[in-house]
Coordinates of C-alpha atoms in Angstrom, one line a residue:
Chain P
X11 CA 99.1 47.6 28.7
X12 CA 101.9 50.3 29.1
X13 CA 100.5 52.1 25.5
X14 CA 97.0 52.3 27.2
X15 CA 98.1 53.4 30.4
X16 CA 99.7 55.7 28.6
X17 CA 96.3 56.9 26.9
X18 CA 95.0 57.4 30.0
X19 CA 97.6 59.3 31.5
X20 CA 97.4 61.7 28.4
X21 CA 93.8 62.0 28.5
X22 CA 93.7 62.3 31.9
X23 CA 95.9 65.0 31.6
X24 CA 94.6 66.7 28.7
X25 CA 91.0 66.8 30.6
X26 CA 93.3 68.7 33.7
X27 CA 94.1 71.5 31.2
X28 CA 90.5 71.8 30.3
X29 CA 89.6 72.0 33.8
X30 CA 92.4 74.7 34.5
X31 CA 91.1 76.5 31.8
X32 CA 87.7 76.7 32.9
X33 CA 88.7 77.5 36.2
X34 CA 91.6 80.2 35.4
X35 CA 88.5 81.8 33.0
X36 CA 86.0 82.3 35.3
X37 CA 88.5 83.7 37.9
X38 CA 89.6 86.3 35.3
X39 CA 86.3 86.6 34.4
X40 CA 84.8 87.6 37.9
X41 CA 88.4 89.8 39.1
X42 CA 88.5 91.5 35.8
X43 CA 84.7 91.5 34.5
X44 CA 83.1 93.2 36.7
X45 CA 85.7 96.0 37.1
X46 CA 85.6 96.7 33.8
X47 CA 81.8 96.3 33.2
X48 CA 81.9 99.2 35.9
X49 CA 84.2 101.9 33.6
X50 CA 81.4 101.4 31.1
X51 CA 79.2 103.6 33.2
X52 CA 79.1 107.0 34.2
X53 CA 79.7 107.5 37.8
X54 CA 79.1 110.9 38.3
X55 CA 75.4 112.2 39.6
X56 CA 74.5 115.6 39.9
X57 CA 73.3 116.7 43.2
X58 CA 70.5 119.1 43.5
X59 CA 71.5 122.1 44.6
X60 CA 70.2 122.4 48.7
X61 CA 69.5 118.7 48.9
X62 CA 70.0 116.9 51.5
X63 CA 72.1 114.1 52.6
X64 CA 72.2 111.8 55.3
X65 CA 75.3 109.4 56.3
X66 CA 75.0 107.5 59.1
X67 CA 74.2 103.0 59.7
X68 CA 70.9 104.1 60.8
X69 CA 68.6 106.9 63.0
X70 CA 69.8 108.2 65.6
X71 CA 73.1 107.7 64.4
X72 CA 73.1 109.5 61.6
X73 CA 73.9 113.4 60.4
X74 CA 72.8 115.5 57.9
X75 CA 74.7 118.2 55.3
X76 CA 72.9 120.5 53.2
X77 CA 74.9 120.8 49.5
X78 CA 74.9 123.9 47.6
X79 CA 75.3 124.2 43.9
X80 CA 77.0 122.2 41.4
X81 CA 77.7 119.2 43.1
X82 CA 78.0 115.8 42.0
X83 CA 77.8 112.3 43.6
X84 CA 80.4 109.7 43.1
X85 CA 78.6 106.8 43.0
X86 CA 81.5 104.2 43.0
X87 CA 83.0 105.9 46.3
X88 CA 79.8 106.6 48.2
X89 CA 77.7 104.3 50.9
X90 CA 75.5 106.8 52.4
X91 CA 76.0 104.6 56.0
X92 CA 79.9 105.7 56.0
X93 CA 80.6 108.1 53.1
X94 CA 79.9 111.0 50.6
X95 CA 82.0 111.1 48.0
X96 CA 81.8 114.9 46.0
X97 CA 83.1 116.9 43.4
X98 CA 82.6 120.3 42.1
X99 CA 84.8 121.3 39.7
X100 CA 88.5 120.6 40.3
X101 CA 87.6 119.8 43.9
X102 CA 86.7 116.4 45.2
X103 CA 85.0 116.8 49.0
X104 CA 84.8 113.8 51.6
X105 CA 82.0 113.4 54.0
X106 CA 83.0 110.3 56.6
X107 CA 80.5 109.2 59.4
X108 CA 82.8 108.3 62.6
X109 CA 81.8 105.7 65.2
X110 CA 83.9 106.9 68.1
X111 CA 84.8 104.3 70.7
X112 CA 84.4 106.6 73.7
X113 CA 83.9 110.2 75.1
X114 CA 87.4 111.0 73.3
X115 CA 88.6 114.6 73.9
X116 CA 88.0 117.0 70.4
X117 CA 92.4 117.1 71.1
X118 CA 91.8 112.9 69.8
X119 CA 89.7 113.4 67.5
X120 CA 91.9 115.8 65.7
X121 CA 95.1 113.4 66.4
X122 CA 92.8 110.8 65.0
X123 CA 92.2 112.6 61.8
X124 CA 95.7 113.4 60.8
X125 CA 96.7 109.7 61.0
X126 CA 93.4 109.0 59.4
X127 CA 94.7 111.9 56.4
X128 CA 98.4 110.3 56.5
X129 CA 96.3 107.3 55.5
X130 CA 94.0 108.0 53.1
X131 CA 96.6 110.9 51.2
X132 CA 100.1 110.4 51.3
X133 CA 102.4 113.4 51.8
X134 CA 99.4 116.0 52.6
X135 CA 99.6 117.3 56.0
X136 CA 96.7 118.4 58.8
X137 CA 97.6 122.2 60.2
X138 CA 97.0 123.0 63.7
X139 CA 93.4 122.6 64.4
X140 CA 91.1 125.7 64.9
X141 CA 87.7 125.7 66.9
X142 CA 84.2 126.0 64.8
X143 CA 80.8 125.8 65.4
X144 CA 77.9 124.7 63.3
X145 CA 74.7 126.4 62.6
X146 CA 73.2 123.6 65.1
X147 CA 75.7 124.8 68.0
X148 CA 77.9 121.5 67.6
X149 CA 81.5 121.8 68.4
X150 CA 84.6 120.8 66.0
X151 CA 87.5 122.0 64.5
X152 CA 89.0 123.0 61.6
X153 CA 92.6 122.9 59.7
X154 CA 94.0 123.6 56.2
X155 CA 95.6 120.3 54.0
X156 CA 98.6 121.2 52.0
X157 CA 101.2 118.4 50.5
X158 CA 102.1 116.8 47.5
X159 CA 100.9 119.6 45.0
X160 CA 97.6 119.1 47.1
X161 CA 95.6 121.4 49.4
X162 CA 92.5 121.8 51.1
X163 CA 90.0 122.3 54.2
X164 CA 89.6 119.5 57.2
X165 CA 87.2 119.8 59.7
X166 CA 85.9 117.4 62.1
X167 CA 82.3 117.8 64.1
X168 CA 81.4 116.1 67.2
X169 CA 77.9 114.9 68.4
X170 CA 77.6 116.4 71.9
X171 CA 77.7 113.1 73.5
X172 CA 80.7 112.7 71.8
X173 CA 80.0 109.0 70.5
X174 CA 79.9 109.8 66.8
X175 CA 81.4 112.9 64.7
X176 CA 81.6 113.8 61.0
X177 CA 84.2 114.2 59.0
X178 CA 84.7 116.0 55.9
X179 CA 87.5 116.3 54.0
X180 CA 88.1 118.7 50.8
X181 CA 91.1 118.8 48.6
X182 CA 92.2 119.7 45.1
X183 CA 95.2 120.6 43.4
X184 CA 96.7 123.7 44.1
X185 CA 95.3 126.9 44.4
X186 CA 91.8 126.9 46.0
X187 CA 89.3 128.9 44.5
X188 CA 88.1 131.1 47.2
X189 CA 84.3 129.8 45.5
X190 CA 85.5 126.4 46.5
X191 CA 86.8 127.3 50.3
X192 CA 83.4 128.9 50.5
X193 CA 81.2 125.7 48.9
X194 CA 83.1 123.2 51.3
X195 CA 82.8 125.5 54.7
X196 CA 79.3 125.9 53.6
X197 CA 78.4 122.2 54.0
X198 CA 80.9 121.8 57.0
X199 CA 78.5 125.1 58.7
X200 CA 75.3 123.3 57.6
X201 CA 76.5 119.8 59.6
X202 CA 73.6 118.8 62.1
X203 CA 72.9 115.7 64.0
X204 CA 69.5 113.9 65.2
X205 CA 69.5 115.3 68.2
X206 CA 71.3 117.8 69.6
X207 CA 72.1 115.5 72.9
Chain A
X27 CA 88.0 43.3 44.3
X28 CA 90.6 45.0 43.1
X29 CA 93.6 46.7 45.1
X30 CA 94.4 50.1 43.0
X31 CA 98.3 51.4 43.8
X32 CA 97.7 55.4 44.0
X33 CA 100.4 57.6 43.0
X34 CA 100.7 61.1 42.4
X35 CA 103.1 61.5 39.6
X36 CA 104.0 64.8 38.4
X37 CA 103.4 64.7 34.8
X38 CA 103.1 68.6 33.0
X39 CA 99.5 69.4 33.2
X40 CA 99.7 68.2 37.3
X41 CA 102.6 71.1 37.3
X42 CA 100.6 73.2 35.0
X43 CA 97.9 73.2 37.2
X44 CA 100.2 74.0 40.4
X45 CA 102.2 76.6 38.8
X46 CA 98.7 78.5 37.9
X47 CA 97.5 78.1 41.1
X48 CA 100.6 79.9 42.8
X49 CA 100.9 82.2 40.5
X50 CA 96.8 83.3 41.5
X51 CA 97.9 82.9 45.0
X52 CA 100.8 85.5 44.0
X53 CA 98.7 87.6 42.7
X54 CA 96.0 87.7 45.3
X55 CA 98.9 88.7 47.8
X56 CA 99.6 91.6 45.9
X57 CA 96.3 92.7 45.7
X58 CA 95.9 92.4 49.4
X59 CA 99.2 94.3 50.1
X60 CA 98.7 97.1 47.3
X61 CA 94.9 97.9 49.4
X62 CA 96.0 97.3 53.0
X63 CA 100.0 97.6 53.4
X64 CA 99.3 101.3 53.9
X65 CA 97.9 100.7 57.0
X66 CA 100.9 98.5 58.5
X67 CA 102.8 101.6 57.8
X68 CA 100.4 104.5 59.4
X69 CA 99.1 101.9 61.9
X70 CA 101.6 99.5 62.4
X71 CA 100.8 98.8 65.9
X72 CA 97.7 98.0 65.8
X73 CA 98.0 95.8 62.1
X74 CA 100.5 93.9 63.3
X75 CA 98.0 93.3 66.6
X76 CA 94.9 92.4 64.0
X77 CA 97.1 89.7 62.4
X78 CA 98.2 88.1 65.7
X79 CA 94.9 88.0 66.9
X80 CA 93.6 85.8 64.1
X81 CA 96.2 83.1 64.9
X82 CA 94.6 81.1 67.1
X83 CA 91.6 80.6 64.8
X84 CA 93.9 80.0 62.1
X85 CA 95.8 77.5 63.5
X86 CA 92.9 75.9 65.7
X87 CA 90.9 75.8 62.7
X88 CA 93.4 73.6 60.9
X89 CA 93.7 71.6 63.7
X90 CA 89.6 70.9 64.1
X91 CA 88.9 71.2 60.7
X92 CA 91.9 67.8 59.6
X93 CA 90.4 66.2 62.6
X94 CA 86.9 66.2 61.4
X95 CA 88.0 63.9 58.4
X96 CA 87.6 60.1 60.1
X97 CA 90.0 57.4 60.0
X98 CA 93.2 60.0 58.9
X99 CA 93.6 63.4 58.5
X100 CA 94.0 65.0 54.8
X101 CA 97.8 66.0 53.9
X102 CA 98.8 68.9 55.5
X103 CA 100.6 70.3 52.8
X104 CA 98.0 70.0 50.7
X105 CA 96.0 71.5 53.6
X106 CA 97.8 74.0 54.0
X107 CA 97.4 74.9 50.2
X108 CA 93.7 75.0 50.4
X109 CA 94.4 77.5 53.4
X110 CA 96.8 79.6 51.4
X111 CA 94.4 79.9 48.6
X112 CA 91.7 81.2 50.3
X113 CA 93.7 83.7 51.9
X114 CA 95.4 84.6 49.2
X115 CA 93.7 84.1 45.8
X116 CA 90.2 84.1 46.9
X117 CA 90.7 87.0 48.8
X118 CA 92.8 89.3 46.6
X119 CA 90.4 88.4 43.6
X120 CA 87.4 88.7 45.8
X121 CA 88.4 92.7 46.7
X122 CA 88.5 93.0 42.8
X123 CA 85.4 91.5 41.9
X124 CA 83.4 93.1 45.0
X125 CA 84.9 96.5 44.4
X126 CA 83.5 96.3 40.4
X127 CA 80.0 95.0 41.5
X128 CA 79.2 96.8 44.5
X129 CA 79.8 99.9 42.2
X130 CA 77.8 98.8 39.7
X131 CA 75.2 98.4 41.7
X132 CA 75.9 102.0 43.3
X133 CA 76.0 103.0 39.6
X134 CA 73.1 101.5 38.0
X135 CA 70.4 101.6 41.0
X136 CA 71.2 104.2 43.3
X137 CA 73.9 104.4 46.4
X138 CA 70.8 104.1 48.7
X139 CA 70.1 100.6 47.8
X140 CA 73.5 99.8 47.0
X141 CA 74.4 100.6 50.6
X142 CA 71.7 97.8 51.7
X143 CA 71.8 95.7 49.3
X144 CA 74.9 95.6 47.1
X145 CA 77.2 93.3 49.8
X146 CA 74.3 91.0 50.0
X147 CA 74.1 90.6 46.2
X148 CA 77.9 90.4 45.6
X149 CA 80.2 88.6 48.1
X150 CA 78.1 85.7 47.5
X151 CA 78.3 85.2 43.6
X152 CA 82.0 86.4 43.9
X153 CA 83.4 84.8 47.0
X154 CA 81.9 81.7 46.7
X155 CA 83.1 80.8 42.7
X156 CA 86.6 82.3 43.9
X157 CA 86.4 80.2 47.0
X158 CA 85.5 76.8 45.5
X159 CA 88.2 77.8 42.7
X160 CA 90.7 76.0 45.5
X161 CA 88.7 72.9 46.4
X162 CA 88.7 72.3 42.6
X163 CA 92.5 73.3 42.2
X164 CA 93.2 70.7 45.3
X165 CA 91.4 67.8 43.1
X166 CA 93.6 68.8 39.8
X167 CA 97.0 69.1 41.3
X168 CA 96.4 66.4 43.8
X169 CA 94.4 63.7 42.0
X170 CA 94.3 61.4 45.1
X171 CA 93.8 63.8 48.0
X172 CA 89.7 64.6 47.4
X173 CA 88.0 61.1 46.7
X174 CA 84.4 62.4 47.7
X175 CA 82.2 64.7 49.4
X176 CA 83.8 64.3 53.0
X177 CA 87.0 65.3 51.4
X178 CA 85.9 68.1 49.4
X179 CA 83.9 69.3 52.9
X180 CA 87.1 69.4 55.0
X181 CA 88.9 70.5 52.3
X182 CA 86.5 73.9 51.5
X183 CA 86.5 74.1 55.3
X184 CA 90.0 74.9 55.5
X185 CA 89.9 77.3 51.8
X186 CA 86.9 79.3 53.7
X187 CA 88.8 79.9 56.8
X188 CA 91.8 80.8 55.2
X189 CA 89.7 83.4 53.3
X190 CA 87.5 84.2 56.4
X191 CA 90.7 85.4 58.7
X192 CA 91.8 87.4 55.8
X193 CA 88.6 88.9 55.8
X194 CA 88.7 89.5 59.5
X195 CA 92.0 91.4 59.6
X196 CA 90.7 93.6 56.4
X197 CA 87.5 94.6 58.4
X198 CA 89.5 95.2 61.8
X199 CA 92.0 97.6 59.5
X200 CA 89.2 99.1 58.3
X201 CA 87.6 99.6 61.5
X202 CA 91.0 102.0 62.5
X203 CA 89.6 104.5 59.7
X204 CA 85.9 104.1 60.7
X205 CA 86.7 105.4 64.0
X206 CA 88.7 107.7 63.2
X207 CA 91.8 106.5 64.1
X208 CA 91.0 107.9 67.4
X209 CA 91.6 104.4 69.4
X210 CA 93.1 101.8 66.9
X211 CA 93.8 99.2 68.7
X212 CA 90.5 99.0 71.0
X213 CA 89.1 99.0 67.1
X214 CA 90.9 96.3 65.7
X215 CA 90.1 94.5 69.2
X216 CA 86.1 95.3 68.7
X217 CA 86.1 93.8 65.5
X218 CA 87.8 90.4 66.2
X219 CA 85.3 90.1 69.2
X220 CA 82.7 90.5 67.1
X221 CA 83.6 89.0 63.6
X222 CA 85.6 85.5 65.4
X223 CA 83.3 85.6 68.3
X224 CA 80.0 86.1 67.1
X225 CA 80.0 85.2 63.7
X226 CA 82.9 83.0 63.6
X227 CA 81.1 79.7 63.5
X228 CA 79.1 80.7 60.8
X229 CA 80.9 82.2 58.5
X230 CA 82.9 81.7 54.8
X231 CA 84.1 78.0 56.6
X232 CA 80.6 76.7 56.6
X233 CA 80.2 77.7 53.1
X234 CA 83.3 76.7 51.3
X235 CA 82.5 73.4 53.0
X236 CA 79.2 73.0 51.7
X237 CA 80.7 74.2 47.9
X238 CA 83.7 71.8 48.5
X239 CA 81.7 68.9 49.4
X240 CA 80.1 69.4 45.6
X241 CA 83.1 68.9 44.1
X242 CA 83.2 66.4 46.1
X243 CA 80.4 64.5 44.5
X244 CA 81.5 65.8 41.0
X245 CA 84.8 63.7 41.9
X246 CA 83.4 60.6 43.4
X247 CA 80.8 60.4 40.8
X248 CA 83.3 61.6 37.9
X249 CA 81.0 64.1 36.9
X250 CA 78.2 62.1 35.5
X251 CA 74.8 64.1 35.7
X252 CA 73.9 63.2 39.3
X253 CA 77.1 64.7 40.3
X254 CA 77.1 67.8 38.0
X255 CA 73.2 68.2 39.8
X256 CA 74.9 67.7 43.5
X257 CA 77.9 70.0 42.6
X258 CA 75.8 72.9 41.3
X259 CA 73.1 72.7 44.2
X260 CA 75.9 72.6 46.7
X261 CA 77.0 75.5 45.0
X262 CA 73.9 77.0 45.5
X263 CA 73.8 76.2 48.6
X264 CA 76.5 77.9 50.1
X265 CA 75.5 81.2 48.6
X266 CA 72.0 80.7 49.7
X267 CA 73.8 80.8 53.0
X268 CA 76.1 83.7 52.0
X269 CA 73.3 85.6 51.2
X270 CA 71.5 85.0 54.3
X271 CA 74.5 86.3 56.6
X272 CA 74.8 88.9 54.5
X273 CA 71.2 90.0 54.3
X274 CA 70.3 93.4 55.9
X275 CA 68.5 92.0 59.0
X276 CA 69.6 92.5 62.5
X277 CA 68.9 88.7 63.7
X278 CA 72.3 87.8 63.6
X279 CA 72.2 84.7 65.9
X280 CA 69.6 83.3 63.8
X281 CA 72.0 83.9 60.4
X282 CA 74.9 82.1 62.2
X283 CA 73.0 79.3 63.5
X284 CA 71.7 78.3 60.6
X285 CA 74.6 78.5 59.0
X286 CA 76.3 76.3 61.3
X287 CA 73.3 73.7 61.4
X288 CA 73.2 73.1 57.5
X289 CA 77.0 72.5 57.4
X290 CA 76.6 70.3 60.7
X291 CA 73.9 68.5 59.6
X292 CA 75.4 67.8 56.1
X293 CA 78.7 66.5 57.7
X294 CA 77.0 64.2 60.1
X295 CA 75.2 62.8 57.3
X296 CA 78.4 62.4 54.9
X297 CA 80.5 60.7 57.5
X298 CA 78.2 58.4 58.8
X299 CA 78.1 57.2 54.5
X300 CA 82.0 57.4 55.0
X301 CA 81.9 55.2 58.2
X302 CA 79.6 52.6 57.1
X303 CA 81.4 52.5 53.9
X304 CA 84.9 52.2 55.3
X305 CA 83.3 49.3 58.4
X306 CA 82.1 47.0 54.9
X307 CA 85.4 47.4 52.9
X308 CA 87.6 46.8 56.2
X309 CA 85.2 43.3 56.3
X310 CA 85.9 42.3 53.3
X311 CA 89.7 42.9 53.4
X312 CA 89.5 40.5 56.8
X313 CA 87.6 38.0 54.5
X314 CA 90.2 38.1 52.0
X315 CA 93.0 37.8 54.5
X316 CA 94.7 41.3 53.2
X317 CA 93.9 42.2 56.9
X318 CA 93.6 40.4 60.3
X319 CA 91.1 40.5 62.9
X320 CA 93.2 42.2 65.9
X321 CA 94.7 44.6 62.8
X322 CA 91.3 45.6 61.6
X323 CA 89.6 46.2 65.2
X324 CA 92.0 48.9 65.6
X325 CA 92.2 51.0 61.9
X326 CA 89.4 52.9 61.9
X327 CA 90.0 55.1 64.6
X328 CA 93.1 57.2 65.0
X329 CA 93.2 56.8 69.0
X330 CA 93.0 53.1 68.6
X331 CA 96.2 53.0 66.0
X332 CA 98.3 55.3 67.9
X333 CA 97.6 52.8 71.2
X334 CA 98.4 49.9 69.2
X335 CA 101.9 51.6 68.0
X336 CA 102.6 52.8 71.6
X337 CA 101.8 48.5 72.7
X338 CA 104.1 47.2 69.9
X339 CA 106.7 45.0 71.0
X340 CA 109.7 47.0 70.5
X341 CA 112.2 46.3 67.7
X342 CA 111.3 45.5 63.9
X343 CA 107.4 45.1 64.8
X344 CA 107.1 48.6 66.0
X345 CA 109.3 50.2 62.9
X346 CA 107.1 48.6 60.8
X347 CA 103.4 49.1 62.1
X348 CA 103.3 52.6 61.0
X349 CA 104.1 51.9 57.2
X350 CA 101.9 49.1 57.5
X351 CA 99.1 51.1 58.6
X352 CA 99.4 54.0 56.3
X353 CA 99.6 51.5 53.5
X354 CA 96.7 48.8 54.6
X355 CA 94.5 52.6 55.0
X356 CA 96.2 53.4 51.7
X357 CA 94.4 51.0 50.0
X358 CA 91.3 50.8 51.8
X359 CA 90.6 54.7 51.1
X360 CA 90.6 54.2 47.4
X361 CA 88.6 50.5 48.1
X362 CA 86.2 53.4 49.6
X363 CA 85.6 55.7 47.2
X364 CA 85.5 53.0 44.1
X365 CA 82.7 51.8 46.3
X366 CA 81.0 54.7 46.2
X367 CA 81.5 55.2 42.4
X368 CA 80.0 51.4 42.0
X369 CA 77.3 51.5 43.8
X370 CA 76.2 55.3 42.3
X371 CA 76.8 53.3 39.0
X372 CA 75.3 50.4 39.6
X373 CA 72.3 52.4 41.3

């Protein structure tokens, strides 16, 4: 009775391991899999020079940017409802949509944005902001990003009613091509919204 | 009829099994941490106040969730396992596994779809296996906690909303930068209304049930065909029903209601097959004299038990009722679900 108790015991047990197996493999197939599967593929798309892009959940919250030459998409780091993500070169260039909660001051938004920086890149800083305006007459402002071997241009433009703004972000590693400073506050110039109200 | 003494001895593959499965949940921690400690450090305030306000779903999830099992409550440590992996090992693996598809699908089709579709197409395959992963880690380091369906419901009810606040206190963090940080805290507090309050009752807990109560049937049926068949369409199932709450349409109500019907009408169904079973065995343990009359009138339900503990006559009787009736439902849990593997058998 013991011996095949015993038996059982063992090939209860051995049938665990199997089980673990199985389980452990499809786990580390899943996590690891598909993460790898995704460095097979290229993830850069060229973006036609003057082509438009939208980012926004859906009309008439959304905003458009008009991209000059030599461009390309980063697929992996891009959902056209939140985000753009660019490069050109050395550059890499961020295009965020912003839901903002309420009517917040353009002194908030700013505020907002350099936490938002301290976030996303540790030990680059946000300047004092400086007032722009976009070819559509929207207000925002603008700073330079430096830190960490890093620097670039922020800006940050607000809807007129103020309940959603843009973001874009461009940094690189140090210096700036003054080609580059002038590709980035191109798309930050051609920001538009919807509507104007 | 046969009385079956159920013990949980640790031999090495019980160990090997529990050692794996805390070293995932280790690892699905650190995965968490390395993608979302940043903001407890840029934002503590307001990650600190994401966390505390998933507490009272947590615990009152538990709470509901243990309750819904008839007659007696699952372990809690082994509940409280089920909740760790999903918050832990499902989740950390799940941000792995969704980051690789989602870009994939960004990669291969376009970002345009991808931004539609991709979520809808992922979290289902993904989350679901990873979920289910802890029903079926539950049944190999604790042999004796999941005896059928209505265990491996309760059980994948618990692993889902372990993963499902972990979820919410990602997506409130992740609000912070979607606003840009202009208002943390009333955007951490936008998303818990919305995510526990709207879709709360029909999210990953009503999935992982439906999963776990597969392996439920792949246990009570020890995974002959008809339980392999249940166990895969449960599967199937549950991300039917991920893909639904997913999908891109706006009628959300209608997504969480259905969600919440197909897991309510399936445990309605499974512990009414529990009750009925449990009613005939407690009969026949009266017949045989293992139980009395007065004694069996007052098993079944856990109001009834903890009344006829408070009546005891004080002294030896009332020290002893309580091992008496963990041991008389003891045995009458396992008379339960060898029933069940019987009369599939003999059927």
């Amino acid at each position: 009775m013991r011996s095949s108790g015993g038996l059982r015991a063992a090939s209860a047990g051995s049938l665990r391991v199997r089980w673990l197996l199985v389980v452990v493999g499809v786990i580390v197939l899943l996590t690891a899999g598909w993460p790898l599967l995704n460095t097979a593929i290229s993830n850069r798309r060229m973006v036609a020079a003057n082509s438009t892009l939208i980012v926004g959940p859906s009309h008439p919250n959304v905003a458009m940017v008009t991209i000059g030459r030599g461009w390309s998409l980063l697929a992996d780091q891009t959902d056209p409802r939140q985000n753009y993500a660019l490069r050109r070169g050395a550059i890499e260039l961020r295009i965020s949509f912003v839901t903002l909660m309420s009517g917040n001051p353009m002194a908030h938004l700013w505020a907002g944005l350099r936490e938002v920086e301290e976030f996303d890149s540790p030990g680059v800083s946000l300047s004092m902001p400086r007032p722009i305006r976009t070819g559509q007459g929207c207000e925002g402002e603008t700073g330079s990003l430096a830190g960490n071997g890093m620097s670039g241009i922020a800006a940050i433009v607000a809807k007129p009613s103020k309940d959603i703004a843009v973001e874009v972000i461009m940094l690189t590693q140090r210096p700036v091509s003054p080609g580059n400073v002038a590709a980035a506050k191109g798309i930050i110039h051609s920001l538009r919204f919807t509507s104007a109200r | 009829m046969t009385t079956h003494a159920v013990t949980d001895t640790v031999d090495p593959s019980i160990r090997a099994v529990r050692l794996t499965a805390g070293g995932l949940c280790i690892f699905g921690t650190a995965v968490l941490l390395w993608g979302f400690l940043r903001y407890l450090l840029v934002f503590p305030g307001p990650a600190v106040l994401a966390v505390i306000l998933e507490l009272p779903l947590l615990f009152v999830g538990v709470w509901v969730f243990r309750l819904l099992r008839p007659v007696q409550a699952p372990p809690l440590i082994w509940s409280y396992a089920a909740l760790v992996w999903g918050a832990t090992a499902a989740a950390g693996c799940a941000l792995l596994a969704n980051q690789g598809l989602i870009a994939l699908w960004a990669k291969s089709v376009g970002v345009k779809f991808a931004a539609t579709w991709a979520a809808s197409l992922s979290a289902p395959l993904n989350e679901e296996i990873l979920k289910v992963c802890g029903v079926v880690m539950v049944v190999l380091a604790a042999p004796s906690v999941i005896k059928g369906p209505l265990d491996g419901m309760v059980f994948g009810a618990i692993t889902g909303l372990g993963f499902q606040v972990i979820e919410n206190i990602t997506y409130g963090l992740n609000s912070i930068v979607q606003t840009g940080g202009t208002d943390p805290s009333r955007a951490v507090i936008s998303s818990v209304l919305l995510r526990v309050g709207t879709t709360g009752i029909g999210s990953h807990w009503t999935m992982t049930a439906v999963a776990g109560a597969g392996i439920g049937f792949l246990v009570s049926r020890e995974r002959r065909r008809d339980g392999v068949v249940l166990a895969v369409a449960c599967l199937l199932t549950a991300m039917a029903m991920h893909l639904l709450f997913d999908a891109p349409y706006r009628e959300l109500p209608v997504k969480v209601l259905v969600n919440f019907l197909i897991v309510g009408v399936l445990y309605l169904v499974l512990r009414e097959s529990y009750l009925a079973n449990t009613r005939v065995v407690l009969a026949e343990c009266v017949a045989s004299g293992v139980v009395s009359t007065p004694e069996s009138s007052c098993l079944v339900s856990r109001r009834v038990r903890r009344r006829a503990l408070r009546q005891a006559h004080p002294g030896p009787e009332r020290e002893v009722l309580p091992l008496r009736q963990r041991h008389v439902l003891a045995m009458i849990e396992v008379e339960v679900a060898q029933r069940e593997r019987l009369e599939r058998y003999l059927g």
